[in-house]
Amino acid sequence: MRALIPLGSTNEICRSIMELMKEPTDHAAGAAQHVLYSVEGSVATITLNRPERRNALSLAANERLHSLWSSIDADPAIRAVVLTSTDCGTFCAGMDLKEAAELRQSTGRDILDLLADPFYERMRRLSVPIIAAMTGHFTAAGMVLAASADIRIGLAGTQGGITEALVGRGTPWAARMQDLLPLGILMELVATARMMPIERLHALGFVNAIEATPEAVRGRAHEMAAAIAGNAPLSVRAGKAGLLAASDFGSEAGFAISRALHRQVYASEDAQEGPRAFAAKRRPQWLGR
């Protein structure tokens, strides 16, 4: 495993990431190796696992992520997801630009044209909350993953950015981040392509919490996931869907959608189990119906 990228100027971090992206791609590595997946109890953990490439997203990694969202939604036992990465100083350096260049040369097509979900819209629609445990720097597609998560835990001393302008790429997905960051801050990130300290992103509300070590970042994320998993699953799913509806369609339309979504919650067996458990001073046994 490589040493961590030394914390320095924005340009130093960007240059370090860009140099690593020039190294040869291991085409033999399979999707399951690029993205690890495990389930413990009601919490699923997804781990980006390309430390030698600063956890850059290959075509195989993107395909694996896209398929995992459907697998998670098909499993009612999963109530929360932690998205993290193998330690290397970078949570995710973005798309694998070396592979993208090779694909352009061999197919004549942009790598985004070869992806089922280039802007991770399926991830955003996942029914259960996703906690991004960001154990290093993150930029480009790494920022998309962070923004598409529901809760974000960062590592002290790291930086995040939207650096596509440095390499002539685009950021249509940044338009959806206006609920996450002020417009002026987003414009700064997109137009300057400079990295921003995690401490500032935390002060602006983009990051929920900061921890001192990668282990503590993952520990905080799993603690939150366990808290989510212990709550009534229908309530959590409807709550998430309602908030996203308000983000997409505005507060009034979102409220109407959220009320409709919560009808199932109020009519559920769990809505009866909660008050019974409270009265009996015992832990509720959620059925998810």
PDB file of N, CA, C and O in Angstrom, residues 38-66:
ATOM      1  N   SER A  38     -20.095  -6.289   1.950  1.00  0.00           N
ATOM      2  CA  SER A  38     -20.383  -7.191   3.069  1.00  0.00           C
ATOM      3  C   SER A  38     -21.615  -6.700   3.802  1.00  0.00           C
ATOM      4  O   SER A  38     -21.976  -5.516   3.717  1.00  0.00           O
ATOM      5  N   VAL A  39     -22.255  -7.617   4.509  1.00  0.00           N
ATOM      6  CA  VAL A  39     -23.430  -7.274   5.300  1.00  0.00           C
ATOM      7  C   VAL A  39     -23.247  -7.849   6.693  1.00  0.00           C
ATOM      8  O   VAL A  39     -22.936  -9.037   6.852  1.00  0.00           O
ATOM      9  N   GLU A  40     -23.424  -7.018   7.693  1.00  0.00           N
ATOM     10  CA  GLU A  40     -23.368  -7.459   9.092  1.00  0.00           C
ATOM     11  C   GLU A  40     -24.626  -6.967   9.775  1.00  0.00           C
ATOM     12  O   GLU A  40     -24.847  -5.763   9.899  1.00  0.00           O
ATOM     13  N   GLY A  41     -25.463  -7.913  10.189  1.00  0.00           N
ATOM     14  CA  GLY A  41     -26.744  -7.527  10.764  1.00  0.00           C
ATOM     15  C   GLY A  41     -27.600  -6.859   9.707  1.00  0.00           C
ATOM     16  O   GLY A  41     -27.834  -7.414   8.636  1.00  0.00           O
ATOM     17  N   SER A  42     -28.018  -5.643   9.985  1.00  0.00           N
ATOM     18  CA  SER A  42     -28.861  -4.889   9.048  1.00  0.00           C
ATOM     19  C   SER A  42     -28.095  -3.794   8.317  1.00  0.00           C
ATOM     20  O   SER A  42     -28.698  -2.950   7.652  1.00  0.00           O
ATOM     21  N   VAL A  43     -26.768  -3.805   8.428  1.00  0.00           N
ATOM     22  CA  VAL A  43     -25.943  -2.761   7.822  1.00  0.00           C
ATOM     23  C   VAL A  43     -25.058  -3.350   6.729  1.00  0.00           C
ATOM     24  O   VAL A  43     -24.308  -4.300   6.964  1.00  0.00           O
ATOM     25  N   ALA A  44     -25.157  -2.788   5.526  1.00  0.00           N
ATOM     26  CA  ALA A  44     -24.293  -3.183   4.413  1.00  0.00           C
ATOM     27  C   ALA A  44     -23.106  -2.225   4.342  1.00  0.00           C
ATOM     28  O   ALA A  44     -23.245  -1.026   4.575  1.00  0.00           O
ATOM     29  N   THR A  45     -21.930  -2.769   4.026  1.00  0.00           N
ATOM     30  CA  THR A  45     -20.735  -1.945   3.862  1.00  0.00           C
ATOM     31  C   THR A  45     -20.181  -2.142   2.460  1.00  0.00           C
ATOM     32  O   THR A  45     -19.937  -3.273   2.031  1.00  0.00           O
ATOM     33  N   ILE A  46     -20.005  -1.031   1.764  1.00  0.00           N
ATOM     34  CA  ILE A  46     -19.404  -1.027   0.425  1.00  0.00           C
ATOM     35  C   ILE A  46     -18.055  -0.337   0.532  1.00  0.00           C
ATOM     36  O   ILE A  46     -17.953   0.775   1.064  1.00  0.00           O
ATOM     37  N   THR A  47     -17.011  -1.007   0.038  1.00  0.00           N
ATOM     38  CA  THR A  47     -15.653  -0.483   0.156  1.00  0.00           C
ATOM     39  C   THR A  47     -15.001  -0.355  -1.212  1.00  0.00           C
ATOM     40  O   THR A  47     -14.803  -1.363  -1.903  1.00  0.00           O
ATOM     41  N   LEU A  48     -14.677   0.867  -1.608  1.00  0.00           N
ATOM     42  CA  LEU A  48     -13.893   1.065  -2.825  1.00  0.00           C
ATOM     43  C   LEU A  48     -12.498   0.519  -2.561  1.00  0.00           C
ATOM     44  O   LEU A  48     -11.849   0.905  -1.581  1.00  0.00           O
ATOM     45  N   ASN A  49     -12.015  -0.359  -3.441  1.00  0.00           N
ATOM     46  CA  ASN A  49     -10.800  -1.114  -3.114  1.00  0.00           C
ATOM     47  C   ASN A  49      -9.793  -1.085  -4.262  1.00  0.00           C
ATOM     48  O   ASN A  49      -9.420  -2.110  -4.818  1.00  0.00           O
ATOM     49  N   ARG A  50      -9.342   0.121  -4.582  1.00  0.00           N
ATOM     50  CA  ARG A  50      -8.273   0.272  -5.563  1.00  0.00           C
ATOM     51  C   ARG A  50      -7.227   1.241  -4.990  1.00  0.00           C
ATOM     52  O   ARG A  50      -6.972   2.305  -5.554  1.00  0.00           O
ATOM     53  N   PRO A  51      -6.617   0.910  -3.855  1.00  0.00           N
ATOM     54  CA  PRO A  51      -5.697   1.852  -3.218  1.00  0.00           C
ATOM     55  C   PRO A  51      -4.514   2.234  -4.094  1.00  0.00           C
ATOM     56  O   PRO A  51      -4.006   3.357  -3.998  1.00  0.00           O
ATOM     57  N   GLU A  52      -4.092   1.307  -4.972  1.00  0.00           N
ATOM     58  CA  GLU A  52      -2.973   1.614  -5.862  1.00  0.00           C
ATOM     59  C   GLU A  52      -3.344   2.653  -6.913  1.00  0.00           C
ATOM     60  O   GLU A  52      -2.473   3.239  -7.558  1.00  0.00           O
ATOM     61  N   ARG A  53      -4.641   2.903  -7.086  1.00  0.00           N
ATOM     62  CA  ARG A  53      -5.140   3.912  -8.018  1.00  0.00           C
ATOM     63  C   ARG A  53      -5.886   5.017  -7.282  1.00  0.00           C
ATOM     64  O   ARG A  53      -6.688   5.729  -7.860  1.00  0.00           O
ATOM     65  N   ARG A  54      -5.587   5.166  -5.993  1.00  0.00           N
ATOM     66  CA  ARG A  54      -6.270   6.145  -5.152  1.00  0.00           C
ATOM     67  C   ARG A  54      -7.786   5.977  -5.211  1.00  0.00           C
ATOM     68  O   ARG A  54      -8.535   6.948  -5.197  1.00  0.00           O
ATOM     69  N   ASN A  55      -8.202   4.710  -5.284  1.00  0.00           N
ATOM     70  CA  ASN A  55      -9.629   4.353  -5.293  1.00  0.00           C
ATOM     71  C   ASN A  55     -10.399   5.047  -6.418  1.00  0.00           C
ATOM     72  O   ASN A  55     -11.585   5.357  -6.274  1.00  0.00           O
ATOM     73  N   ALA A  56      -9.713   5.264  -7.542  1.00  0.00           N
ATOM     74  CA  ALA A  56     -10.390   5.792  -8.731  1.00  0.00           C
ATOM     75  C   ALA A  56     -11.377   4.747  -9.243  1.00  0.00           C
ATOM     76  O   ALA A  56     -11.171   3.541  -9.104  1.00  0.00           O
ATOM     77  N   LEU A  57     -12.454   5.222  -9.854  1.00  0.00           N
ATOM     78  CA  LEU A  57     -13.537   4.339 -10.281  1.00  0.00           C
ATOM     79  C   LEU A  57     -13.306   3.839 -11.703  1.00  0.00           C
ATOM     80  O   LEU A  57     -13.357   4.611 -12.661  1.00  0.00           O
ATOM     81  N   SER A  58     -13.074   2.562 -11.829  1.00  0.00           N
ATOM     82  CA  SER A  58     -12.964   1.928 -13.132  1.00  0.00           C
ATOM     83  C   SER A  58     -14.350   1.660 -13.702  1.00  0.00           C
ATOM     84  O   SER A  58     -15.366   1.803 -13.002  1.00  0.00           O
ATOM     85  N   LEU A  59     -14.390   1.228 -14.953  1.00  0.00           N
ATOM     86  CA  LEU A  59     -15.659   0.838 -15.554  1.00  0.00           C
ATOM     87  C   LEU A  59     -16.275  -0.308 -14.756  1.00  0.00           C
ATOM     88  O   LEU A  59     -17.476  -0.319 -14.467  1.00  0.00           O
ATOM     89  N   ALA A  60     -15.443  -1.275 -14.364  1.00  0.00           N
ATOM     90  CA  ALA A  60     -15.918  -2.415 -13.583  1.00  0.00           C
ATOM     91  C   ALA A  60     -16.448  -1.977 -12.226  1.00  0.00           C
ATOM     92  O   ALA A  60     -17.472  -2.479 -11.745  1.00  0.00           O
ATOM     93  N   ALA A  61     -15.765  -1.025 -11.589  1.00  0.00           N
ATOM     94  CA  ALA A  61     -16.217  -0.535 -10.281  1.00  0.00           C
ATOM     95  C   ALA A  61     -17.569   0.160 -10.401  1.00  0.00           C
ATOM     96  O   ALA A  61     -18.451  -0.020  -9.549  1.00  0.00           O
ATOM     97  N   ASN A  62     -17.744   0.944 -11.449  1.00  0.00           N
ATOM     98  CA  ASN A  62     -19.032   1.615 -11.668  1.00  0.00           C
ATOM     99  C   ASN A  62     -20.151   0.611 -11.887  1.00  0.00           C
ATOM    100  O   ASN A  62     -21.253   0.774 -11.350  1.00  0.00           O
ATOM    101  N   GLU A  63     -19.886  -0.426 -12.674  1.00  0.00           N
ATOM    102  CA  GLU A  63     -20.896  -1.451 -12.920  1.00  0.00           C
ATOM    103  C   GLU A  63     -21.261  -2.170 -11.630  1.00  0.00           C
ATOM    104  O   GLU A  63     -22.424  -2.472 -11.364  1.00  0.00           O
ATOM    105  N   ARG A  64     -20.238  -2.448 -10.820  1.00  0.00           N
ATOM    106  CA  ARG A  64     -20.459  -3.132  -9.544  1.00  0.00           C
ATOM    107  C   ARG A  64     -21.319  -2.272  -8.607  1.00  0.00           C
ATOM    108  O   ARG A  64     -22.276  -2.751  -7.998  1.00  0.00           O
ATOM    109  N   LEU A  65     -20.997  -0.987  -8.504  1.00  0.00           N
ATOM    110  CA  LEU A  65     -21.786  -0.096  -7.653  1.00  0.00           C
ATOM    111  C   LEU A  65     -23.239  -0.046  -8.120  1.00  0.00           C
ATOM    112  O   LEU A  65     -24.164  -0.136  -7.300  1.00  0.00           O
ATOM    113  N   HIS A  66     -23.427   0.085  -9.412  1.00  0.00           N
ATOM    114  CA  HIS A  66     -24.786   0.195  -9.954  1.00  0.00           C
ATOM    115  C   HIS A  66     -25.604  -1.049  -9.626  1.00  0.00           C
ATOM    116  O   HIS A  66     -26.777  -0.953  -9.258  1.00  0.00           O
TER     117      HIS A  66
END
